[in-house]
Short mmCIF file of C-alpha atoms in Angstrom, two decimals:
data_model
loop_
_atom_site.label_atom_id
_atom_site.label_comp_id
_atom_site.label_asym_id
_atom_site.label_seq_id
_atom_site.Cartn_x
_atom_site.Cartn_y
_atom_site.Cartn_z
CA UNK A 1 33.62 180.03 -64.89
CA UNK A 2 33.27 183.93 -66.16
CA UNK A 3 30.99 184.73 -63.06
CA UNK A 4 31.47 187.99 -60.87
CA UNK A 5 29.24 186.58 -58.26
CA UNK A 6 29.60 183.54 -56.14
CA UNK A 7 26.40 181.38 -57.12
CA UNK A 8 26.32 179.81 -53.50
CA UNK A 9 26.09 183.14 -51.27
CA UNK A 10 25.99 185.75 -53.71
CA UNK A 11 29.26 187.23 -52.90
CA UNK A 12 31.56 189.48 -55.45
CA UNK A 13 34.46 186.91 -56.51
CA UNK A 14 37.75 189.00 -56.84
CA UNK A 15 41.10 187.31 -57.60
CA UNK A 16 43.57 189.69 -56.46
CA UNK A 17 43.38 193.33 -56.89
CA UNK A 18 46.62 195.70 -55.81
CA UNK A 19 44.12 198.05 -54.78
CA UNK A 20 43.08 195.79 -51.62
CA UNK A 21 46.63 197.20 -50.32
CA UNK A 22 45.49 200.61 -50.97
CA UNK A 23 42.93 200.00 -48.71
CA UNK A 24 44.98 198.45 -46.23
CA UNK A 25 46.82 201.42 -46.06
CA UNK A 26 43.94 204.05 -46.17
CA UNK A 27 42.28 202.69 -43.02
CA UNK A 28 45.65 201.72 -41.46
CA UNK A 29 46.19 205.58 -41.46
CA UNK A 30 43.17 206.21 -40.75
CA UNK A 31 43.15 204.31 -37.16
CA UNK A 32 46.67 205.79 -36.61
CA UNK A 33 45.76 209.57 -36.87
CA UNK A 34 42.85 208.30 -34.35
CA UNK A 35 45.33 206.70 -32.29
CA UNK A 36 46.87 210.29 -31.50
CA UNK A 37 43.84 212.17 -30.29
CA UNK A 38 43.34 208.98 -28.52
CA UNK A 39 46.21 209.09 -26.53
CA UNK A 40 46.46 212.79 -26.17
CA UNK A 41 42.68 213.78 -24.69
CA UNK A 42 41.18 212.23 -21.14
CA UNK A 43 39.76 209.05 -21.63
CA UNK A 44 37.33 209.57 -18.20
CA UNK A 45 36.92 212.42 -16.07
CA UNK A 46 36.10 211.76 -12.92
CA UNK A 47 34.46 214.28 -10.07
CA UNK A 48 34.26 213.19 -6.18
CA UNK A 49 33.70 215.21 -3.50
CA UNK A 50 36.76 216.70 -3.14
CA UNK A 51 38.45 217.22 -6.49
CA UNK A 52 37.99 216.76 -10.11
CA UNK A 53 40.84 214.83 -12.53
CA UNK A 54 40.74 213.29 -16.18
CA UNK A 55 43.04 210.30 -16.97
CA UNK A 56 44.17 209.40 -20.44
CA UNK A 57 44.66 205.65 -21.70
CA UNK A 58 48.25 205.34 -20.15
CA UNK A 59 47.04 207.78 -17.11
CA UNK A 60 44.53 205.08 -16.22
CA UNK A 61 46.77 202.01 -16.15
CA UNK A 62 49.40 204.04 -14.24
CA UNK A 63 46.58 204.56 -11.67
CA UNK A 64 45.19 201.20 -11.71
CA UNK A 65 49.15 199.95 -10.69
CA UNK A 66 49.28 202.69 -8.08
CA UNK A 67 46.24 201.21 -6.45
CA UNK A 68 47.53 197.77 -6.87
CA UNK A 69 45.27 196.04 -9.51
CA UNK A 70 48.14 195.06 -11.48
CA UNK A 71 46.19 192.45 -13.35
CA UNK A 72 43.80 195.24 -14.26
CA UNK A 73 46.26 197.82 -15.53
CA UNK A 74 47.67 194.46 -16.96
CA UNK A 75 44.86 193.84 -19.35
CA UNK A 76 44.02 197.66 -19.60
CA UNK A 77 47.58 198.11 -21.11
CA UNK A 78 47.54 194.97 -23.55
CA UNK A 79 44.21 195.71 -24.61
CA UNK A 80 44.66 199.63 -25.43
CA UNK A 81 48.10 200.21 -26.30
CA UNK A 82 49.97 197.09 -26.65
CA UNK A 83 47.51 195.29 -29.40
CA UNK A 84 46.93 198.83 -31.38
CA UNK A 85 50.37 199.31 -31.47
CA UNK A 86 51.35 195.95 -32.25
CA UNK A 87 48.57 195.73 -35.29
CA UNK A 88 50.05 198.86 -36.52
CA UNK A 89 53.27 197.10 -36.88
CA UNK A 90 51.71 193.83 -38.24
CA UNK A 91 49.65 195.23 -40.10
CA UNK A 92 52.56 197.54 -41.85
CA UNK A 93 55.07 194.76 -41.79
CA UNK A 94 52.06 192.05 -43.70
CA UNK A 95 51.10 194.94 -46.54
CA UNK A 96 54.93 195.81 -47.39
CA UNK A 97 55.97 191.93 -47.18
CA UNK A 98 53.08 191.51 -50.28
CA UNK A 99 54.50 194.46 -52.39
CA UNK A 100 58.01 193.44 -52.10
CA UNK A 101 59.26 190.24 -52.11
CA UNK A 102 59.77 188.71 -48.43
CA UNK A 103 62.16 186.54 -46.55
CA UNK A 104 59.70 185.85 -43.43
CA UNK A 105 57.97 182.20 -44.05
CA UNK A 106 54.52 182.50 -45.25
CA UNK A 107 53.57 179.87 -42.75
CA UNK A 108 54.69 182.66 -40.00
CA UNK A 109 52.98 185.78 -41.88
CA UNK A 110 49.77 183.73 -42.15
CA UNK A 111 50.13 183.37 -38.51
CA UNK A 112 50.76 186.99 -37.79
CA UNK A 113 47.93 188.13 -40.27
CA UNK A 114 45.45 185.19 -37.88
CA UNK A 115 46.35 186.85 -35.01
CA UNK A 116 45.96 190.69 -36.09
CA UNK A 117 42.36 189.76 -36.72
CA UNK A 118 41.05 187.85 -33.97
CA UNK A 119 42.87 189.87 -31.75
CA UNK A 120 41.63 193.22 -32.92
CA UNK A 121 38.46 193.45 -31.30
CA UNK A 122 39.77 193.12 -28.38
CA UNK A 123 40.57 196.74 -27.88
CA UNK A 124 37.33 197.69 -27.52
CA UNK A 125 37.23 196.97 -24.07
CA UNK A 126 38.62 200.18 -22.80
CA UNK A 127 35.58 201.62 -24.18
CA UNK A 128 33.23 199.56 -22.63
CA UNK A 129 35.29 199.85 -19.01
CA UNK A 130 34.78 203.77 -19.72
CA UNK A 131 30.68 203.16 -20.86
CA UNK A 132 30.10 200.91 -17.92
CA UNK A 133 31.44 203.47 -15.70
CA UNK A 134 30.12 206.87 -16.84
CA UNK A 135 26.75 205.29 -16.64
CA UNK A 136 27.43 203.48 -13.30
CA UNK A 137 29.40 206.15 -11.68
CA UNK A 138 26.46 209.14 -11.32
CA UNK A 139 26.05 209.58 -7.42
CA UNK A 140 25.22 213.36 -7.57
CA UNK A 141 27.64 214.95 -5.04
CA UNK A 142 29.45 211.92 -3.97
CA UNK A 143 31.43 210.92 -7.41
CA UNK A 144 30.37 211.26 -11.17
CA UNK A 145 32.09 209.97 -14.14
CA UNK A 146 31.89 211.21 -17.64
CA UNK A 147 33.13 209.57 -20.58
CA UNK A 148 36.15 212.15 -22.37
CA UNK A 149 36.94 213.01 -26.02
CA UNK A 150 39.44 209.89 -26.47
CA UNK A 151 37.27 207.75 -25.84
CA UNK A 152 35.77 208.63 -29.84
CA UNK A 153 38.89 208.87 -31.09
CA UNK A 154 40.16 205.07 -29.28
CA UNK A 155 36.73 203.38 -30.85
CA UNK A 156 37.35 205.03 -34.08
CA UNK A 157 40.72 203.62 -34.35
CA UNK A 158 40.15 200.35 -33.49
CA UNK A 159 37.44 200.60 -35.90
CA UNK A 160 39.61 201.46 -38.59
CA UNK A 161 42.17 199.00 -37.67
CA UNK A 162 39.59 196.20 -37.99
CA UNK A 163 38.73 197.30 -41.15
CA UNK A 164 42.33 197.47 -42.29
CA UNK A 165 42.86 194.00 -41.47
CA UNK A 166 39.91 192.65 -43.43
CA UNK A 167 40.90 194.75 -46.01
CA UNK A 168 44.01 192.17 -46.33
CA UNK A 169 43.53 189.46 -48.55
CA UNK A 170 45.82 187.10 -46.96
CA UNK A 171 45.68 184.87 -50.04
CA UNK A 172 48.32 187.11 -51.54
CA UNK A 173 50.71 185.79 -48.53
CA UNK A 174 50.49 182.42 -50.47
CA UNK A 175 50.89 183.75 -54.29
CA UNK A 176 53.77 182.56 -56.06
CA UNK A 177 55.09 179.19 -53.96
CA UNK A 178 53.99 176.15 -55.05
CA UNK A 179 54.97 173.34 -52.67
CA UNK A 180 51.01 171.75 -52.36
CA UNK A 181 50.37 169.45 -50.01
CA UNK A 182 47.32 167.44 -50.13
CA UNK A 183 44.32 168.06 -47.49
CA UNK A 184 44.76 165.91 -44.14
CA UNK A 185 42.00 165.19 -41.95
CA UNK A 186 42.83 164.21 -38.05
CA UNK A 187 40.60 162.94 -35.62
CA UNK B 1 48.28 168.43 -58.73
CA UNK B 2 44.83 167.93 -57.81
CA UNK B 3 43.02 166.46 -60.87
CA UNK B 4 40.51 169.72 -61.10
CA UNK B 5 38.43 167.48 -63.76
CA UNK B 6 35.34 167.60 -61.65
CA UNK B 7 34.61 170.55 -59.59
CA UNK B 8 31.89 169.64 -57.59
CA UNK B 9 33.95 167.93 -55.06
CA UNK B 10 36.55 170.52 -54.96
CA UNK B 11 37.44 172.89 -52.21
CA UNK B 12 39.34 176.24 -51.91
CA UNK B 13 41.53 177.19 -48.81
CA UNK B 14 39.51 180.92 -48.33
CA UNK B 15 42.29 181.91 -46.03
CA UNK B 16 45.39 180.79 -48.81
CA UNK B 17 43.70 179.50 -51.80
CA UNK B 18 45.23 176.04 -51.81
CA UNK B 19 42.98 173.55 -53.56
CA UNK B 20 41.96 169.95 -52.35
CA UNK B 21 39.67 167.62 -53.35
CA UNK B 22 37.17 167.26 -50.27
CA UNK B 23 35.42 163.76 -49.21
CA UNK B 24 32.47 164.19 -46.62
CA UNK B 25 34.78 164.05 -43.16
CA UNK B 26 33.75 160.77 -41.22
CA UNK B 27 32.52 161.62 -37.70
CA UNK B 28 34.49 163.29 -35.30
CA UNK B 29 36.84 164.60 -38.41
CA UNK B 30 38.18 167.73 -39.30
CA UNK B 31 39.50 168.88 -42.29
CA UNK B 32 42.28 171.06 -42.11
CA UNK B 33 44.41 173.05 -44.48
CA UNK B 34 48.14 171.32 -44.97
CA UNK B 35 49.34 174.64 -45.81
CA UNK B 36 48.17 176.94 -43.08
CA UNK B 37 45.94 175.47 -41.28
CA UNK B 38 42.51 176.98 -41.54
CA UNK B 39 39.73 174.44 -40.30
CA UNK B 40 38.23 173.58 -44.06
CA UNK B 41 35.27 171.31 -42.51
CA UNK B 42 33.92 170.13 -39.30
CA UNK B 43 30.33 168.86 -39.62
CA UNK B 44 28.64 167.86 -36.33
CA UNK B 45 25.89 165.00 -36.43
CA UNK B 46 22.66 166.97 -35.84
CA UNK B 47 24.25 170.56 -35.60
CA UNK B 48 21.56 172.34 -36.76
CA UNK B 49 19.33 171.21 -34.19
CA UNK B 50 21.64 172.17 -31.29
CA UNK B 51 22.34 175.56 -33.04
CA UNK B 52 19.38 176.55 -33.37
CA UNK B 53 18.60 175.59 -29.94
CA UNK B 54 21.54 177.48 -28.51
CA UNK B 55 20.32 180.22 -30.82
CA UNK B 56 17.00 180.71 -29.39
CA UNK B 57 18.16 180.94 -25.79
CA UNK B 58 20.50 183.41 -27.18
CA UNK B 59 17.52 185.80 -28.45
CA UNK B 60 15.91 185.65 -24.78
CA UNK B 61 18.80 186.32 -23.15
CA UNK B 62 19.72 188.98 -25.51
CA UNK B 63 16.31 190.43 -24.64
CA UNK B 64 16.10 190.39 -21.05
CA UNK B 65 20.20 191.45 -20.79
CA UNK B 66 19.39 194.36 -22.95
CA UNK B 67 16.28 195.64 -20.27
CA UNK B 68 16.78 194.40 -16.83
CA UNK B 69 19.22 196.41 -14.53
CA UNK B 70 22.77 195.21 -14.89
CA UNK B 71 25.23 196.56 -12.19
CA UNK B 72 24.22 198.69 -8.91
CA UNK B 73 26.30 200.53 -6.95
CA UNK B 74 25.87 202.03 -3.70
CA UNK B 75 28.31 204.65 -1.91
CA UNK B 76 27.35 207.52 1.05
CA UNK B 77 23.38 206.42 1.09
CA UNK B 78 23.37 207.61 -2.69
CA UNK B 79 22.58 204.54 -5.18
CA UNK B 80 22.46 204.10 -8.62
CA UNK B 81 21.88 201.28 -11.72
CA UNK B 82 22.44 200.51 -15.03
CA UNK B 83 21.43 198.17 -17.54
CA UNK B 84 22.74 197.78 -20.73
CA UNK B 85 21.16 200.44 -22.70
CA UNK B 86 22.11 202.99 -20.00
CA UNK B 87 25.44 201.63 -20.54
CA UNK B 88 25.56 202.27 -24.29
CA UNK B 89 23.49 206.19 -23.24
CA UNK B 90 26.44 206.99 -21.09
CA UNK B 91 27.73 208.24 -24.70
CA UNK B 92 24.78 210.33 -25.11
CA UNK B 93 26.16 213.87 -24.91
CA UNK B 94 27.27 215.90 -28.07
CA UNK B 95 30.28 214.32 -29.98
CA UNK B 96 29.96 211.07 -28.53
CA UNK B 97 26.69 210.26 -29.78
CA UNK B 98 27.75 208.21 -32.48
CA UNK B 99 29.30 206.01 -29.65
CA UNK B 100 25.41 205.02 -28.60
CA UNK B 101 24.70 203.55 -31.93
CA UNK B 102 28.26 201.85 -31.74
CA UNK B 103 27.91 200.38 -28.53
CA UNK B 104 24.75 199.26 -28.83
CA UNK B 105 24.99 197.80 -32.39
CA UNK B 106 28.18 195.57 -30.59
CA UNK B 107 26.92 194.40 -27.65
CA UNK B 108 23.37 193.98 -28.31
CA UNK B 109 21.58 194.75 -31.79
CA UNK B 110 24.42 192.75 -34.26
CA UNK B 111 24.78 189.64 -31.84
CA UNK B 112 21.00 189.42 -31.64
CA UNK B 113 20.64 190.48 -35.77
CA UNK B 114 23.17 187.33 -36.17
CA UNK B 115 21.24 185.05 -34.22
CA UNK B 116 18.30 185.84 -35.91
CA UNK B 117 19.60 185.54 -39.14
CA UNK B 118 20.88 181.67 -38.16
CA UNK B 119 18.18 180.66 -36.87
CA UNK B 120 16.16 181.77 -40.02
CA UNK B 121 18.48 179.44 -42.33
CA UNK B 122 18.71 176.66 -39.94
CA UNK B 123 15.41 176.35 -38.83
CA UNK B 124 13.84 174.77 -42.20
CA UNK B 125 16.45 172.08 -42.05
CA UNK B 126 15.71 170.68 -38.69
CA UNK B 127 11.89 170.20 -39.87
CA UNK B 128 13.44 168.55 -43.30
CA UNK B 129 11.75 171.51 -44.95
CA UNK B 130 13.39 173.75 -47.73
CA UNK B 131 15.75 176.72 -47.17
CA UNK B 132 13.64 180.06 -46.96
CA UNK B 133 14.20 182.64 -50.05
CA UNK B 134 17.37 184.22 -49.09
CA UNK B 135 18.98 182.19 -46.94
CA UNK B 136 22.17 182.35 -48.74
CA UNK B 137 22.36 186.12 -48.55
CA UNK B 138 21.11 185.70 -45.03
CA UNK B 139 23.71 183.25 -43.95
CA UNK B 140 26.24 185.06 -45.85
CA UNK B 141 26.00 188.62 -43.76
CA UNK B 142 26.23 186.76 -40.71
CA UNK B 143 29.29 185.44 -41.14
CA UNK B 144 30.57 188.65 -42.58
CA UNK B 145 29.03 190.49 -39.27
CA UNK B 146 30.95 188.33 -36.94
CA UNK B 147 33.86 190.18 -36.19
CA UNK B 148 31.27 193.18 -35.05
CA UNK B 149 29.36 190.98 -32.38
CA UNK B 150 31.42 192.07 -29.58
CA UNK B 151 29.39 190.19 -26.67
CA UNK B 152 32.64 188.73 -25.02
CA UNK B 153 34.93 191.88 -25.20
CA UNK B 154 31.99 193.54 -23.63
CA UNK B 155 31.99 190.99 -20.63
CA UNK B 156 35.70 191.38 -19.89
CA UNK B 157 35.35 195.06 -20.05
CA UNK B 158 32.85 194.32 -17.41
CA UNK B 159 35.13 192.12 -15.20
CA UNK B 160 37.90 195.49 -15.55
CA UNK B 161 34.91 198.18 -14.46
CA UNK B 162 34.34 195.92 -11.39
CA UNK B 163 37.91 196.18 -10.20
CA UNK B 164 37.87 199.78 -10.96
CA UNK B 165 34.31 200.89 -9.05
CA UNK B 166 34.77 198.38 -5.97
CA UNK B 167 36.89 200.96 -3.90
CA UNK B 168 34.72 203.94 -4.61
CA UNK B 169 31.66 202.24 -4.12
CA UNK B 170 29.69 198.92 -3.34
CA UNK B 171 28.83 197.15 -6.37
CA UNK B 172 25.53 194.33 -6.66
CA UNK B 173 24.48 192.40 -9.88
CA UNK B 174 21.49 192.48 -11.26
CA UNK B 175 19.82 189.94 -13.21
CA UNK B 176 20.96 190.84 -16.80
CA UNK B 177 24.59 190.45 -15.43
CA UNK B 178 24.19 186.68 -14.63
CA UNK B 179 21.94 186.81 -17.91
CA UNK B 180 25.25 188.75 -20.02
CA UNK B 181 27.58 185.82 -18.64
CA UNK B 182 24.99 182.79 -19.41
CA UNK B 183 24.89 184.98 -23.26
CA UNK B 184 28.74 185.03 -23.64
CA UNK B 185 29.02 181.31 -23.01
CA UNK B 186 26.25 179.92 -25.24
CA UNK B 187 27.42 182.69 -28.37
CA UNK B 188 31.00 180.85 -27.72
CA UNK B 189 29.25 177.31 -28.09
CA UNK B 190 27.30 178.02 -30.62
CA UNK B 191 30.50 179.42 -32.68
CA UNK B 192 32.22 176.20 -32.02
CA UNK B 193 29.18 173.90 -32.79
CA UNK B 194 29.04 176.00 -36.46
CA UNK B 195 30.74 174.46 -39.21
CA UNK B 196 29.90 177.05 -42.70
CA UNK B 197 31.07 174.47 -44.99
CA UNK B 198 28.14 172.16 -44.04
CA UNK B 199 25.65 174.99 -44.24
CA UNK B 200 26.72 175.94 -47.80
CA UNK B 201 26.75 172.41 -48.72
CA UNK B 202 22.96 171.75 -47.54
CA UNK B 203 21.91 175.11 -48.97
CA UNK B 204 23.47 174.20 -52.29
CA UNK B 205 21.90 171.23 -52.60
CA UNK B 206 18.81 172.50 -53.28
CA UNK B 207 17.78 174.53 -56.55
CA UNK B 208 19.76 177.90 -56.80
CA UNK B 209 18.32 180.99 -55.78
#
């Protein structure tokens, strides 16, 4: 062997490196001190005729429920505070469980680690709700929507939370147990 | 133990690094890590062909979501529409700038750079041609990209803006929405229909780059 590069696709070939935590944890901050501003600053603004009011992430699914779209403020909740706050944990709970040595089943951290990244992307959708609307929502006089500050901060810490997740080599879930089973095919 | 003796028919878990020794999977097959259960291998008869295919469509619908008007709404006589490029300009003031390039690299420019880039390594194998120079690296970046091509988050975020606009204001589609949903489906068939291990194995078996 000896090569650095994968002769199929050209790839760098790393084993493990201790420094793919430290970059875990560097974006997994990262998206957290996002997540603040996030939360803190108007996600929307909205003007109608008669008055003018920002909502923030949580503001908006409380008003969603108030109106009755409970499915809505449903998806709006999973999506922007739910899954960001759950990957935080994940994400947390996956690095530490690699430094030290864990009790949780790797079978069950692999899932976790699956889930954190396909789910992850997910978030973005509050951002595209507020993206469709600001650009929808501009009838002069009658109502106008503009997109606020968190909305930055939310996309930035999703970003970084995606990156965080890729960051983790979930190979290092595996290292050290040697029970192998041979491959299986089914139909 | 797998006997690692010869290492051309060997195969490495990417997701745990478990190691089998891999036999072409007969039709209808799919190989599948014991250990946690990462799909290793599912070759389709005549996959390229249909990827490709899906691909194409993918471009033009790409293309005429990105331009045509998307949504309109309509409230007191005053109207207004959007397609998807005034969706991604709705960032365009000050700070939030960066959010244009964002949007628009998600929802349109990295699903369509993705497509592109498939079609360009698959192509040359449905005419039983030779891969084209860099169709490793090529195939390569669009896997890595995939997490990025948010097409489908964008069209549930779509399905949420509806619920929130319909009491302020009457809402009609316009032809890049139908376009956006016929997009979302064929990007999620085309995913299925992709099997990487296949496309490594028929770029590898011609001389290395």
């Amino acid at each position: 062997m000896g090569t650095e590069s994968c002769p199929n696709c050209g790839a760098r070939v790393v084993s493990r490196s201790r420094r793919s935590l430290q970059r875990v944890w560097a974006w997994w901050l990262a998206g957290l001190i996002c997540y603040v501003p996030a939360n803190i600053y108007p996600m929307l603004e909205t003007r109608t005729l008669v008055h003018t009011e920002s909502a923030t992430i949580v503001g908006g699914v409380a008003e969603l429920a108030a109106h009755g779209a409970y499915g809505i403020a449903l998806i709006i909740l999973v999506a922007s505070v739910v899954i960001p706050v759950g990957k935080f944990a994940s994400i947390a709970f996956l690095a530490f469980s690699v430094g030290s040595v864990s009790r949780a089943a790797p079978q069950a951290r692999h899932g976790v680690h699956e889930i954190v990244e396909y789910i992850g992307r997910w978030s973005m959708i509050d951002v595209f709700v507020v993206a469709i609307l600001s650009s929808l929502v501009q009838l002069n006089a009658v109502a106008a929507i503009q997109p606020g500050p968190a909305s930055l901060a939310f996309a930035l810490s999703v970003i970084f939370t995606m990156l965080s997740a890729q960051a983790f080599d979930p190979r290092m879930i595996w290292d050290g147990i040697e029970d192998r089973g041979a491959g299986i095919a089914r139909e | 133990m797998v006997d690692t003796s010869n290492l051309e028919d060997l195969i490495v878990c990417t997701e745990c690094d478990a190691l089998y020794r891999v036999r072409q999977p007969a039709r209808g097959e799919v190989a599948i890590c014991a250990r946690c259960h990462t799909v290793l291998a599912a070759p389709r008869a005549k996959a390229a062909l249909q990827i490709v295919a899906l691909a194409v469509a993918t471009l033009i619908l790409i293309t005429g979501a990105a331009v045509f008007p998307f949504l309109r709404i309509e409230a007191g006589g005053v109207a207004n529409a959007a397609s998807v490029l005034d969706i991604a300009y709705a960032f365009s003031d000050g700070f939030l700038t960066v959010l244009v390039v964002a949007t628009i690299a998600m929802i349109l420019a990295i699903p369509a750079l993705r497509t592109g880039l498939i079609i360009y390594v698959l192509a040359p194998f449905i005419v039983d041609r030779p891969a084209l120079p860099g169709a490793r690296a090529a195939f390569r970046v669009s896997q890595e990209l995939r997490p990025w091509a948010m097409a489908e988050v964008f069209a549930i975020g779509c399905a949420v803006s509806l619920v929130k606009v319909a009491d302020l204001a009457q809402v009609t589609f316009g032809p890049a929405f139908w376009m956006f949903a016929a997009l979302t489906v064929l990007i999620v068939i085309q995913q299925k229909f992709m099997c990487s291990w296949s496309v490594w194995n028929a770029l590898g078996s011609q001389t290395p780059s």
